[in-house]
Coordinates of C-alpha atoms in Angstrom, one line a residue:
X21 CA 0.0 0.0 0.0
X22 CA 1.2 3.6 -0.9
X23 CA 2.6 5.2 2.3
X24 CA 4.4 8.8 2.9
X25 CA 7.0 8.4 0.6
X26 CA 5.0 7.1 -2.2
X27 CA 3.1 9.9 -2.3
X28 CA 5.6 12.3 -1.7
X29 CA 7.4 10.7 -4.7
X30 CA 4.2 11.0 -7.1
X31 CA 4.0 14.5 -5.8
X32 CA 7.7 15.3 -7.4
X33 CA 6.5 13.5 -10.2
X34 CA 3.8 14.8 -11.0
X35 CA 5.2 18.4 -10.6
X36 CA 8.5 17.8 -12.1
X37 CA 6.0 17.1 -15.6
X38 CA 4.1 20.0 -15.3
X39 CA 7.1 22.7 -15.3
X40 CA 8.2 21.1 -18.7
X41 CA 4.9 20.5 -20.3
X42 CA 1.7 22.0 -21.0
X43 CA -1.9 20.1 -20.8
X44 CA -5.1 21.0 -22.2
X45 CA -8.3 20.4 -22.4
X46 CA -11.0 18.3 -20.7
X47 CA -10.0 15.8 -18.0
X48 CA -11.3 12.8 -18.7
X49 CA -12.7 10.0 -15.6
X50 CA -12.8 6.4 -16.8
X51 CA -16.8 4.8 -17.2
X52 CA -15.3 2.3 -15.3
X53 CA -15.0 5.0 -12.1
X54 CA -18.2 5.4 -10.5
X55 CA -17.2 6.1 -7.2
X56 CA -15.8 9.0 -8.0
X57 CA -16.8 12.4 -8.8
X58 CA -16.4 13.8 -12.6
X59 CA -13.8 16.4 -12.9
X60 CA -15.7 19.7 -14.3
X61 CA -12.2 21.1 -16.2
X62 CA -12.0 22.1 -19.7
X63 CA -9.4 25.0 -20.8
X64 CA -7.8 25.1 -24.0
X65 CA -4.6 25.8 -21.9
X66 CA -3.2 24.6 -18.0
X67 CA -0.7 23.8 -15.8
X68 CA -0.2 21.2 -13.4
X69 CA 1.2 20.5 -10.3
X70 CA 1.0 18.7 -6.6
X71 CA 2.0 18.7 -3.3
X72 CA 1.2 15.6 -0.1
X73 CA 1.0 15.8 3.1
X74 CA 1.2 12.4 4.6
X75 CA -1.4 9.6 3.3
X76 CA -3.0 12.5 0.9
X77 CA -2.0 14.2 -2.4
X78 CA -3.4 17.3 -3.5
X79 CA -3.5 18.1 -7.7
X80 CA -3.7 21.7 -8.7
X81 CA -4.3 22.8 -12.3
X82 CA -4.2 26.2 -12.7
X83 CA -5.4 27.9 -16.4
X84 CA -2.2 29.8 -18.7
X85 CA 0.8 28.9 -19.7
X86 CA 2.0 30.5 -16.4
X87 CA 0.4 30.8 -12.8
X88 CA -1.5 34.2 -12.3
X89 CA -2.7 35.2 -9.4
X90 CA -6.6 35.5 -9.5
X91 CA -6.6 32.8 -12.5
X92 CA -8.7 30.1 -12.7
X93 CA -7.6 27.0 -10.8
X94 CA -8.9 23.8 -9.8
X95 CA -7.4 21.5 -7.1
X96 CA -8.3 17.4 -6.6
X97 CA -7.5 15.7 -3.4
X98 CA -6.3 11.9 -4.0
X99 CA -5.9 9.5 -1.3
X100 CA -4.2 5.9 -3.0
X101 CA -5.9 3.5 -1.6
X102 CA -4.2 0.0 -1.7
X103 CA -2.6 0.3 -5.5
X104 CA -2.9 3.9 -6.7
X105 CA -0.1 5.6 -8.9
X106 CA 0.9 8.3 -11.6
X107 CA 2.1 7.1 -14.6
X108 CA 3.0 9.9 -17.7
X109 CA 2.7 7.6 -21.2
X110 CA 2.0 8.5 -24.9
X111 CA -2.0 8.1 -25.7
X112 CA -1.1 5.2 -27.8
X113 CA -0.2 3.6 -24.6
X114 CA -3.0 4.4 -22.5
X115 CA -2.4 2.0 -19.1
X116 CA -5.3 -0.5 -18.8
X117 CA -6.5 1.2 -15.5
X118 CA -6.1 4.6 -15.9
X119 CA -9.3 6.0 -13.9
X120 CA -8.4 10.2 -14.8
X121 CA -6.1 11.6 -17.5
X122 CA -4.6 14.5 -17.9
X123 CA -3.5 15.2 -21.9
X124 CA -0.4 17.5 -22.9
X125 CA -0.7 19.8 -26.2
X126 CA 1.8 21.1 -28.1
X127 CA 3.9 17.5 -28.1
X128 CA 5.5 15.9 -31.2
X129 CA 4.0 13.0 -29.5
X130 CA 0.6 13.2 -27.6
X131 CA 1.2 12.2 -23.8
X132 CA -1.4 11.6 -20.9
X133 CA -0.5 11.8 -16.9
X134 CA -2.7 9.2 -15.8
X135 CA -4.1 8.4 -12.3
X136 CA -3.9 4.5 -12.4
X137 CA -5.4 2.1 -9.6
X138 CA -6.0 -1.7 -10.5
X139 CA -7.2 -2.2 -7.7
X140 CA -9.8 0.5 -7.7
X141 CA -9.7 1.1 -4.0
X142 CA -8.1 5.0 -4.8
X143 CA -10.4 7.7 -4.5
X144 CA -10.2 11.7 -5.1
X145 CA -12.4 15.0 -4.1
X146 CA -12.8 17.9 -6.6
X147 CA -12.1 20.8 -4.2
X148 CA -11.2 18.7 -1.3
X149 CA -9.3 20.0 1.9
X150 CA -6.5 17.7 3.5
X151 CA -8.3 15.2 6.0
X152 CA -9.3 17.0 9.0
X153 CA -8.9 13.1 11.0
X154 CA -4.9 12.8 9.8
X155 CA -2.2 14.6 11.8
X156 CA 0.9 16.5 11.0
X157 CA 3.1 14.6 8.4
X158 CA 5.8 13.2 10.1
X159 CA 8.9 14.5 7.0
X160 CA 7.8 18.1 6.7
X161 CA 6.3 19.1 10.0
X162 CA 8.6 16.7 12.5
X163 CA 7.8 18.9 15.6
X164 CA 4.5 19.2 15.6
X165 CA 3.8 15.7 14.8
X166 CA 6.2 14.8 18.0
X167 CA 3.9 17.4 20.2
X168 CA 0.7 15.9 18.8
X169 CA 1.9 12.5 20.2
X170 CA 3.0 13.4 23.0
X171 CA 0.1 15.6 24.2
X172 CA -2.1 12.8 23.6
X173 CA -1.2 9.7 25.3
X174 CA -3.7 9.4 27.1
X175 CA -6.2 8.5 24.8
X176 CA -7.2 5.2 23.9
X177 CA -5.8 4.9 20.9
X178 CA -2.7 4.3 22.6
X179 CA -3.8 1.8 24.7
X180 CA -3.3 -0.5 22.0
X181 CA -0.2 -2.0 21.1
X182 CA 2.5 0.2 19.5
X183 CA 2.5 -1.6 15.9
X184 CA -1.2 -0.9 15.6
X185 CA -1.4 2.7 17.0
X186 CA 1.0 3.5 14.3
X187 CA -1.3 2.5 12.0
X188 CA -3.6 5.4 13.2
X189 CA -3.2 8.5 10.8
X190 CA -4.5 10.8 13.1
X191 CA -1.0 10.3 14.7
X192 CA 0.9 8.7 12.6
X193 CA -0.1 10.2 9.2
X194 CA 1.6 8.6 6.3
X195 CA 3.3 5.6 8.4
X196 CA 2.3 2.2 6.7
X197 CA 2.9 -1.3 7.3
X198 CA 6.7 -1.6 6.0
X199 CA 7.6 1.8 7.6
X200 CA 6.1 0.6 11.0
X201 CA 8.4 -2.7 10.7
X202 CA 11.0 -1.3 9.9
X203 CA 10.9 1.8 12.3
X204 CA 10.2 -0.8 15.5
X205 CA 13.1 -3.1 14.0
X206 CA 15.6 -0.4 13.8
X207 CA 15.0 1.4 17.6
X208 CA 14.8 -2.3 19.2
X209 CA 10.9 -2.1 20.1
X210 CA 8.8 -5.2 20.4
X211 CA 5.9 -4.7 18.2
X212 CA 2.9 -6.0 20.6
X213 CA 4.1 -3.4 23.5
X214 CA 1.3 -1.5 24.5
X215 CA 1.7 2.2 23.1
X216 CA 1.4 4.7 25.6
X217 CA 4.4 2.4 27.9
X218 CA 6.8 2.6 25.0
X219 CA 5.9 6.2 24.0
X220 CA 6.0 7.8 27.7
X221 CA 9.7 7.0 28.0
X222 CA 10.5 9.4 25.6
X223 CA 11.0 13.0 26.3
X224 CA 8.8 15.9 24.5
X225 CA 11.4 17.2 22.6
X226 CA 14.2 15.5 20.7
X227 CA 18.0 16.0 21.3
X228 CA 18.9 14.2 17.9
X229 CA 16.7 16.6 16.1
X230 CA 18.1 19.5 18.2
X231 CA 21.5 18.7 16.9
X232 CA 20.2 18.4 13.3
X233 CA 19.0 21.4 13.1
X234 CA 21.8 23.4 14.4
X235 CA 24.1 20.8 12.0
X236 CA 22.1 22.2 9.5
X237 CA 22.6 26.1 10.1
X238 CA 26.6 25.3 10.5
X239 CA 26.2 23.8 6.8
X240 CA 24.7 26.7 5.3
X241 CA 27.3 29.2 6.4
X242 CA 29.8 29.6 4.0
X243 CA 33.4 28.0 5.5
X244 CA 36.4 29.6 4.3
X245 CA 38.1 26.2 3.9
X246 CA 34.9 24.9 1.6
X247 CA 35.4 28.3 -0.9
X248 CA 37.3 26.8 -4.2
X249 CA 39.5 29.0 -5.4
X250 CA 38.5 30.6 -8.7
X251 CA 40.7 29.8 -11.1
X252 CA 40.8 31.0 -14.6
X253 CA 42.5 29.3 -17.3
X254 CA 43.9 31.8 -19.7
X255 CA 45.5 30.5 -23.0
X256 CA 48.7 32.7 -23.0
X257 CA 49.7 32.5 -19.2
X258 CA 47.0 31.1 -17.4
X259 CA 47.4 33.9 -14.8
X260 CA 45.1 33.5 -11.7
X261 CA 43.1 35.6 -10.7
X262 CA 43.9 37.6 -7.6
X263 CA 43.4 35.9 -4.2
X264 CA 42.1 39.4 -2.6
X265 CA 39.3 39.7 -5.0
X266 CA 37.8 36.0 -3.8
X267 CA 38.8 37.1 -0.3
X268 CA 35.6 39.5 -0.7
X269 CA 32.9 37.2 -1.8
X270 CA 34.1 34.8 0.6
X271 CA 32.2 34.9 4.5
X272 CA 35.1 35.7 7.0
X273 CA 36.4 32.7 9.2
X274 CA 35.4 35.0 12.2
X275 CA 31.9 35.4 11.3
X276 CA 31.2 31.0 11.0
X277 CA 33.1 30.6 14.2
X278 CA 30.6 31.8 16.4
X279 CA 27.4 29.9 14.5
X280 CA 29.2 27.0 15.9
X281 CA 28.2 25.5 18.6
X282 CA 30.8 25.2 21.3
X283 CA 31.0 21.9 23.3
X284 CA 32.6 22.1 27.3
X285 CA 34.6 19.2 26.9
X286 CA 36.9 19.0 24.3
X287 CA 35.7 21.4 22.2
X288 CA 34.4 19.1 19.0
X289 CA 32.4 19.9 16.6
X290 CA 28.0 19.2 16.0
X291 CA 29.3 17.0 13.5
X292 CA 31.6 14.4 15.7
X293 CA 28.4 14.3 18.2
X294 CA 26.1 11.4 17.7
X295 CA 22.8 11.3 19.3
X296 CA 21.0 7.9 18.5
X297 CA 17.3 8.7 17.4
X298 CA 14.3 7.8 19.1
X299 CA 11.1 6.0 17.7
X300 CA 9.3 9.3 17.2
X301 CA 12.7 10.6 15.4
X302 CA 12.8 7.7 12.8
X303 CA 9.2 8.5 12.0
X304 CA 11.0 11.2 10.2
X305 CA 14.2 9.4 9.3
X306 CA 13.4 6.6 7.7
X307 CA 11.0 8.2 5.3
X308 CA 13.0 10.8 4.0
X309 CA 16.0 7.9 3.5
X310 CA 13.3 6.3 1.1
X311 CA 12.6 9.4 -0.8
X312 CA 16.0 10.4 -1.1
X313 CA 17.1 6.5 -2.4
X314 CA 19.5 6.1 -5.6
X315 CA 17.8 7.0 -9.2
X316 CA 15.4 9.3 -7.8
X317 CA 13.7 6.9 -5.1
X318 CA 10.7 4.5 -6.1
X319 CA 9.8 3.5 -2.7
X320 CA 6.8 0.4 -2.1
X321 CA 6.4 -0.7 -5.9
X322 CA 2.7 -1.1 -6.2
X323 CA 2.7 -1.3 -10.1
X324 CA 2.0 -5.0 -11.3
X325 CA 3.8 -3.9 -14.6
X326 CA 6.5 -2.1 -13.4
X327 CA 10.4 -2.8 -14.1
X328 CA 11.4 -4.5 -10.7
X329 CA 15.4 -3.2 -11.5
X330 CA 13.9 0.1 -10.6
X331 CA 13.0 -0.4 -7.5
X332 CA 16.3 -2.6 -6.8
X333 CA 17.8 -0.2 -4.6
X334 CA 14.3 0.3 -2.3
X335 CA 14.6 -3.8 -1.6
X336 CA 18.4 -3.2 -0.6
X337 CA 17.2 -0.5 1.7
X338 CA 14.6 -2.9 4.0
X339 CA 15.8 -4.7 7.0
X340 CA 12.6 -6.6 8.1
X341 CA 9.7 -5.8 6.6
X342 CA 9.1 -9.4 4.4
X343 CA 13.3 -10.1 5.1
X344 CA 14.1 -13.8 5.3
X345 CA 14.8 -14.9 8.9
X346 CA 12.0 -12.5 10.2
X347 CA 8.9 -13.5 11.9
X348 CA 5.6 -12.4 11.0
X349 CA 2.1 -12.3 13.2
X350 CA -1.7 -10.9 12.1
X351 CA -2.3 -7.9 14.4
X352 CA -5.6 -7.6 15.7
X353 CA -6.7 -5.6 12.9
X354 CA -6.0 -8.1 10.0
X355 CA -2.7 -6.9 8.8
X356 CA 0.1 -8.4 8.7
X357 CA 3.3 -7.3 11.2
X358 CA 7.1 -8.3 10.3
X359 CA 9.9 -8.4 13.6
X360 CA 12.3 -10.3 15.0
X361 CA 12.4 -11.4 18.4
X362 CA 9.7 -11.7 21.3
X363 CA 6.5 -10.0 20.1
X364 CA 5.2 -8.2 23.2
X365 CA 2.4 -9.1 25.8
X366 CA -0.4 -7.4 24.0
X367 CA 0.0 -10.0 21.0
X368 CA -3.4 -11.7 20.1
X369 CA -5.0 -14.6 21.8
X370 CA -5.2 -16.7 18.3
X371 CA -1.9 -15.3 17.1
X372 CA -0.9 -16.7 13.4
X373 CA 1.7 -16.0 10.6
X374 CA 1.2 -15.9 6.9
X375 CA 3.8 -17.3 4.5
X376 CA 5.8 -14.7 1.8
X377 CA 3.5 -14.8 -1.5
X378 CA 5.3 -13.7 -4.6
X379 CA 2.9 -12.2 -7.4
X380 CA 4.1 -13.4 -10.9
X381 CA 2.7 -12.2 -13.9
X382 CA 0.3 -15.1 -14.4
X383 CA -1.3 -13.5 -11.3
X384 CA -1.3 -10.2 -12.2
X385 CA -3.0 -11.4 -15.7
X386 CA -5.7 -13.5 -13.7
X387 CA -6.7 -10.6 -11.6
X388 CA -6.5 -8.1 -14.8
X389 CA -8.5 -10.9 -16.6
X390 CA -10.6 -11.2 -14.1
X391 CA -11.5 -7.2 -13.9
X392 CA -11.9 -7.0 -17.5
X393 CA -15.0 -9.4 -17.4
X394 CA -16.3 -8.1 -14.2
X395 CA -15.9 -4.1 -16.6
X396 CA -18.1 -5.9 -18.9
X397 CA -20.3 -7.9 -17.3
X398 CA -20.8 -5.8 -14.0
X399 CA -23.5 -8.5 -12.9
X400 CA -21.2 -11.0 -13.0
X401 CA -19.4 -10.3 -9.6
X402 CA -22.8 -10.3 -8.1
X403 CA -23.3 -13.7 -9.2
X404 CA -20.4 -15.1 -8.1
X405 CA -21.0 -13.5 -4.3
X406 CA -24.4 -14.8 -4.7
X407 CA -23.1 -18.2 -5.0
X408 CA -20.3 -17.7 -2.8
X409 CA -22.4 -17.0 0.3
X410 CA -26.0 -18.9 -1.1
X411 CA -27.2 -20.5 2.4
X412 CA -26.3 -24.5 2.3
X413 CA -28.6 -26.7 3.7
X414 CA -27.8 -28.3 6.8
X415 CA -26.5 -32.0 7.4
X416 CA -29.9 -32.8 9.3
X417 CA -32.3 -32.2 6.0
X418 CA -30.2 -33.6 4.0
X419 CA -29.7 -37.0 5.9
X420 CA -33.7 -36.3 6.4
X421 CA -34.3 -35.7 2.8
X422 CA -32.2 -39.2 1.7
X423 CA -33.8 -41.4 4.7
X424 CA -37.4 -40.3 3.1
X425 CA -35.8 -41.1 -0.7
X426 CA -34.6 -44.4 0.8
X427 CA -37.1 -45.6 3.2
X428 CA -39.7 -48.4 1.9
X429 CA -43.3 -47.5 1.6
X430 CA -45.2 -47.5 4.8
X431 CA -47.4 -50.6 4.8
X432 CA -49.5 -49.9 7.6
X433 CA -52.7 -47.8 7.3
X434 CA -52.9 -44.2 7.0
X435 CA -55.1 -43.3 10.0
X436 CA -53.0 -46.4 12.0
X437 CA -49.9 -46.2 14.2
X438 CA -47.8 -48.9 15.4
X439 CA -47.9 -49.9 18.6
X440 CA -45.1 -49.5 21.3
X441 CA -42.7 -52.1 21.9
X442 CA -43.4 -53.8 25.5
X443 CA -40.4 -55.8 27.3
X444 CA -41.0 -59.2 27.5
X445 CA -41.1 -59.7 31.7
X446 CA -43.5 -57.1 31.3
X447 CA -47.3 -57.7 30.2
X448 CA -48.7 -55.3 27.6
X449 CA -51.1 -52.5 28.3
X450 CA -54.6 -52.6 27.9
X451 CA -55.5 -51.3 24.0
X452 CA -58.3 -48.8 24.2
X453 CA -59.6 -47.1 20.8
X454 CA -58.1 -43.4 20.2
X455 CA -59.3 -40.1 20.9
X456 CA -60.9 -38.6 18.2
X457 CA -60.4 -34.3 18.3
X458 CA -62.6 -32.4 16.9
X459 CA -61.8 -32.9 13.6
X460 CA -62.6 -36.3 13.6
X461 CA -58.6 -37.3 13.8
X462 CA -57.4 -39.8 16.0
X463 CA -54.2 -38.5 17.9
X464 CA -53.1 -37.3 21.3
X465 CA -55.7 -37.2 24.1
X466 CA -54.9 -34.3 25.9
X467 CA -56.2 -33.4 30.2
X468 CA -56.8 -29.5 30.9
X469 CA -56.6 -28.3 34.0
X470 CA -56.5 -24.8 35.5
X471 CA -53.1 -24.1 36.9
X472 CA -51.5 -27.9 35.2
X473 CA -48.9 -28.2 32.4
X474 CA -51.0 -30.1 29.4
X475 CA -50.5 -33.8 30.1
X476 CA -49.9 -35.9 26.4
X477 CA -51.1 -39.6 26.3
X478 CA -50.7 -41.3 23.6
X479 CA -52.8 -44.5 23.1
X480 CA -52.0 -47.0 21.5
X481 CA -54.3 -48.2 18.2
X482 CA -54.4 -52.2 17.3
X483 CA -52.5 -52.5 14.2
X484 CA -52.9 -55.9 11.7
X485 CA -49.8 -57.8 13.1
X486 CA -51.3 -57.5 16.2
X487 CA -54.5 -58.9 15.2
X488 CA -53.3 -61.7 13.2
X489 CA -51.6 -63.3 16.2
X490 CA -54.3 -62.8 18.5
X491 CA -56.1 -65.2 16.2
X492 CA -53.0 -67.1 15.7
X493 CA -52.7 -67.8 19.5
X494 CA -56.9 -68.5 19.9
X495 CA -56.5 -70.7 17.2
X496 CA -53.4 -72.5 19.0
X497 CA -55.5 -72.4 22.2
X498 CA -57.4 -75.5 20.8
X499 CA -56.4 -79.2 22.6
X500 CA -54.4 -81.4 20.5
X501 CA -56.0 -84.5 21.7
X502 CA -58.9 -84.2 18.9
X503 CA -57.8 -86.0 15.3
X504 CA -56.4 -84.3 12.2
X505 CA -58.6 -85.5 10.5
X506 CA -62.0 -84.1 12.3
X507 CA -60.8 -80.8 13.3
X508 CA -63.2 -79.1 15.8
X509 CA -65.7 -76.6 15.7
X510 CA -63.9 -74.4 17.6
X511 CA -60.7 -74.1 15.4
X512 CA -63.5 -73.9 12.3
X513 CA -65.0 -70.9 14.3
X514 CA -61.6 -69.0 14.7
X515 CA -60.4 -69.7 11.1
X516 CA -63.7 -68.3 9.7
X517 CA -63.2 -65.5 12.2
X518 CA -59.9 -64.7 10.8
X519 CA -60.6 -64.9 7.3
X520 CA -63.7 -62.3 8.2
X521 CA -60.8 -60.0 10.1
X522 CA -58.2 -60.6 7.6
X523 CA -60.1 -59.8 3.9
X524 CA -61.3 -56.1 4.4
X525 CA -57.4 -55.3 5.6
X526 CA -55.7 -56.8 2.7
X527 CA -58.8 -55.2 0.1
X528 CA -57.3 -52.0 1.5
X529 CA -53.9 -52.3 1.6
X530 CA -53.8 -53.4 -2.1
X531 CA -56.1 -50.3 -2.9

C-alpha cells in the first residue's frame, strides 16, 4: 500500500511534468470509475502541479501557460488506496486502469498523466481540503507531529499496542505497514508493547533533532576552507586571478566561528556528536531515507507492470519488513506485522503468521483478466458473491431428505400407528380405541386443567400384526387330543373369524 514516501514521490513527479509540459483540455474520468466524482475542467490551456501531506496528495491545475494570481484553478485531493499511482505515457499507450487523464498539447508525440489504480480502491475529491482526522506529516512538519503525540497519550488509541497505534493517521499520518516494521526493528521495540508504555519513555522534545537542526545552520554558512579558489585558465599564461578579489565574496572565518556551537569538553564539533534517534525521530528518518534512495527513489512498488530493477535499490534498503529470517504475526486488525524477536504481551489470543507470497505475472493477468470481465459484465461479480455466500442446507435435512428417498413405503394404514414395543417380563397394556379431536382425527388425548402443564397420552391403536396373532394364539389355544382328521368346531369358528378380520385389511392395503 502507498505510504508517505510514495506519495511524496508521485508529488515530485507529477510536478516535475508540469514545469516542462503543457496540458489541455478536458480531464477525462474512466466509465469504469463510478465512485468517483467527474472532474468539471475544460481549458484550452493549463498547468499542473501537486503537493502531499502524509497519506494525501493534492492536484492543482491552474489555467495559462504561467500561474497568475486571480486565474482560474482547480485543485483534486487523491488518497491511493491499496494500488494507486501516476504514470506519464504516450496516448497510444493508454495503461489499462487509468481511472483520470490529464492530456499534454503542443507534443510531437501526444502524452497523458494518468491516475492508475488496479485495484480500484483509490479515490479523489474535486475541491477537497487535507483530512481534518490525519495529523501533521511526520517528514515536513517533525515537531508538531512529536507534540501531537506526546500531548495525547492518554487516549485510547494508545492503549493499543504500539505496531497498531501507528497505523492510526491521526497520529501517525503517512506511516504504513513496512515503515512501521522497519521503524520498530531499527530502535529495538517489540511490536505488541502497549503504546502509551513505550511512547512515555521518551522526552517531548528530541535531542537528535536538536542537533540536526543546528548541523544544518553550521552547513549553510559559507566556511572559508569549503570556498574553491577561482581559477581562470587563460591560453597565454593562465594567470590566476587575484586571491584578494575571492577574499571578498568569501564569509570571513570569524563570522562561521561563532554559528558553531561550542562543546565544554573538548571542544568538537556538532558534526563528531552522535545522538541515536528515538522512535518518534525515525518517523522522520526513515521516510525521508526512502525518498531520497538512488535513481530518484521508487519506494513500495505497487505497479503489477513495473520494471522490478527500478525499484532494486528500495529492496536493498529494507531490514525486516518481508526479510528472510523474520517472523511475522496478524495484528488484531487483519494486517500483517514483520519483527524479530519476542512479540510483546499485547499479541493476540489466536496469534498466526502468513507465508511470503510472490505475485508473478500469471497472477497479475488472472486478476486483470478477471476485472476485464467483471468491466463488462458488472453483474457478474454479483453472481459469483451470490453463490459464494448462497445459504447450504444443513446435514440434518439432507440425511432427512435421503432417509425419506430411501425408506420403503409404509405398509401400515394411514389413519394407524404402530404400537409401542413392550419388554417381554412385562405384560402389555390394555388397548383402548383413540381419541378422536374435533376434527374427527385420532391422535393425542390431551387433560386440561387450570393451573397444570398439558398432560400428552398417547394411546395406542391395534394394528394388523397385532390382530393376526391374536387369532393365531386363539387358534393354538385348541387341545391337541382331537384328530387331524375331524378338526373341531372351535378351530373352524376362529379360522372363519380370521378370514372375516383378515379380507377387508388386505382389500385395502392393495387399494
Amino acid at each position: 500500500m502507498p505510504e508517505g514516501p510514495e506519495l511524496h514521490l508521485a508529488a515530485k513527479f507529477i510536478t516535475a511534468i508540469g514545469q516542462r509540459t503543457l496540458f489541455g483540455g478536458q480531464v477525462v474520468k474512466s466509465a469504469v470509475s463510478t465512485k468517483n466524482p467527474d472532474v468539471e475542467w475544460n481549458k484550452e490551456v493549463y498547468r499542473v502541479r501537486a503537493n502531499s501531506r502524509g497519506k494525501e496528495l493534492k492536484v492543482v491545475v491552474t489555467e495559462g501557460e504561467s500561474e497568475v494570481k486571480g486565474g482560474a484553478s482547480l485543485s483534486i485531493l487523491f488518497r491511493f488506496g491499496m494500488s494507486g499511482s501516476f504514470k506519464y505515457t504516450p496516448v497510444s499507450e493508454l495503461p489499462k486502469h487509468a481511472h483520470l487523464q490529464f492530456y499534454t498539447i503542443n507534443e510531437p508525440i501526444p502524452m497523458v498523466l494518468s491516475f492508475v489504480d488496479y485495484r480500484r480502491f483509490g479515490r479523489w475529491e474535486v475541491e477537497g481540503e487535507w483530512g481534518a482526522d490525519r495529523g501533521p506529516d511526520p517528514i515536513w512538519e517533525y515537531q508538531a507531529f512529536r507534540s501531537n503525540v506526546m500531548e495525547n497519550l492518554k487516549l485510547s488509541a494508545f492503549n493499543r499496542p504500539i505496531c497498531e497505534a501507528m497505523l492510526n493517521q491521526k497520529f501517525f499520518n503517512g506511516i504504513g505497514n513496512y515503515l512501521r516494521a522497519e521503524i520498530l526493528y531499527r530502535c529495538g521495540v517489540r511490536p505488541f508493547d502497549e503504546a502509551r508504555e513505550v511512547l512515555s519513555e521518551l522526552k517531548p522534545f528530541s535531542k537528535w533533532y536538536e542537533t540536526q537542526v543546528k548541523q544544518e545552520d553550521v552547513k549553510n554558512i559559507v566556511k572559508q576552507e569549503d570556498v574553491q579558489k577561482i581559477v581562470v585558465k587563460q591560453e597565454d599564461n593562465k594567470e590566476i586571478v587575484k586571491q584578494e578579489d575571492v577574499k571578498e565574496n568569501i564569509v570571513k572565518q570569524e563570522d562561521v566561528k561563532e554559528n558553531i556551537v561550542k562543546q565544554e569538553g573538548n571542544k568538537k564539533s556538532v558534526k563528531e556528536s552522535k545522538v541515536k534517534p528515538d522512535l518518534l525521530d525515525l518517523c522522520h528518518i526513515l521516510p525521508k531515507e526512502v525518498v531520497g534512495l538512488e535513481g530518484g527513489g521508487k519506494g513500495y512498488n505497487v505497479d503489477p507492470d513495473a520494471n522490478e530493477e527500478e525499484y532494486a535499490a528500495f529492496r536493498e534498503w529494507l531490514q525486516c519488513y518481508y526479510q528472510d529470517g523474520m517472523k511475522n504475526m496478524v495484528d488484531h486488525n487483519g494486517r500483517t506485522m514483520w519483527f524479530s524477536g519476542e512479540p510483546g504481551r499485547l499479541k493476540p489470543k489466536d496469534a498466526s503468521s502468513r507465508n511470503k507470497i510472490v505475485r508473478t505475472k500469471k497472477m497479475h493477468k488472472k486478476d486483470e483478466n478477471k476485472k476485464e470481465a467483471e468491466e463488462q459484465n458488472p453483474d457478474l461479480g454479483h453472481e459469483e458473491n451470490n453463490t459464494r455466500t448462497k445459504k447450504r442446507p444443513s446435514r440434518a435435512k439432507t440425511d432427512k431428505a435421503a432417509e425419506t428417498k430411501k425408506a420403503p413405503p409404509n405398509k401400515t394404514p394411514a389413519n394407524k400407528t404402530p404400537a409401542k414395543k413392550t419388554p417381554a417380563n412385562k405384560t402389555p397394556a390394555k388397548k383402548t380405541p383413540a381419541k378422536k379431536s374435533l376434527n374427527g382425527q385420532t391422535g393425542k388425548a390431551t387433560k386440561r386443567a387450570k393451573g397444570v402443564k398439558v398432560k400428552e397420552e398417547e394411546t395406542a391403536i391395534p394394528t394388523l400384526a397385532s390382530k393376526i396373532k391374536v387369532k393365531l394364539e386363539e387358534a393354538n389355544s385348541v387341545p391337541k387330543t382331537l384328530s387331524k382328521t375331524h378338526p373341531s368346531p372351535v378351530k373352524q369358528r376362529s379360522e372363519a373369524r380370521l378370514d372375516v378380520v383378515l379380507l377387508p385389511q388386505f382389500f385395502t392395503l392393495k387399494a
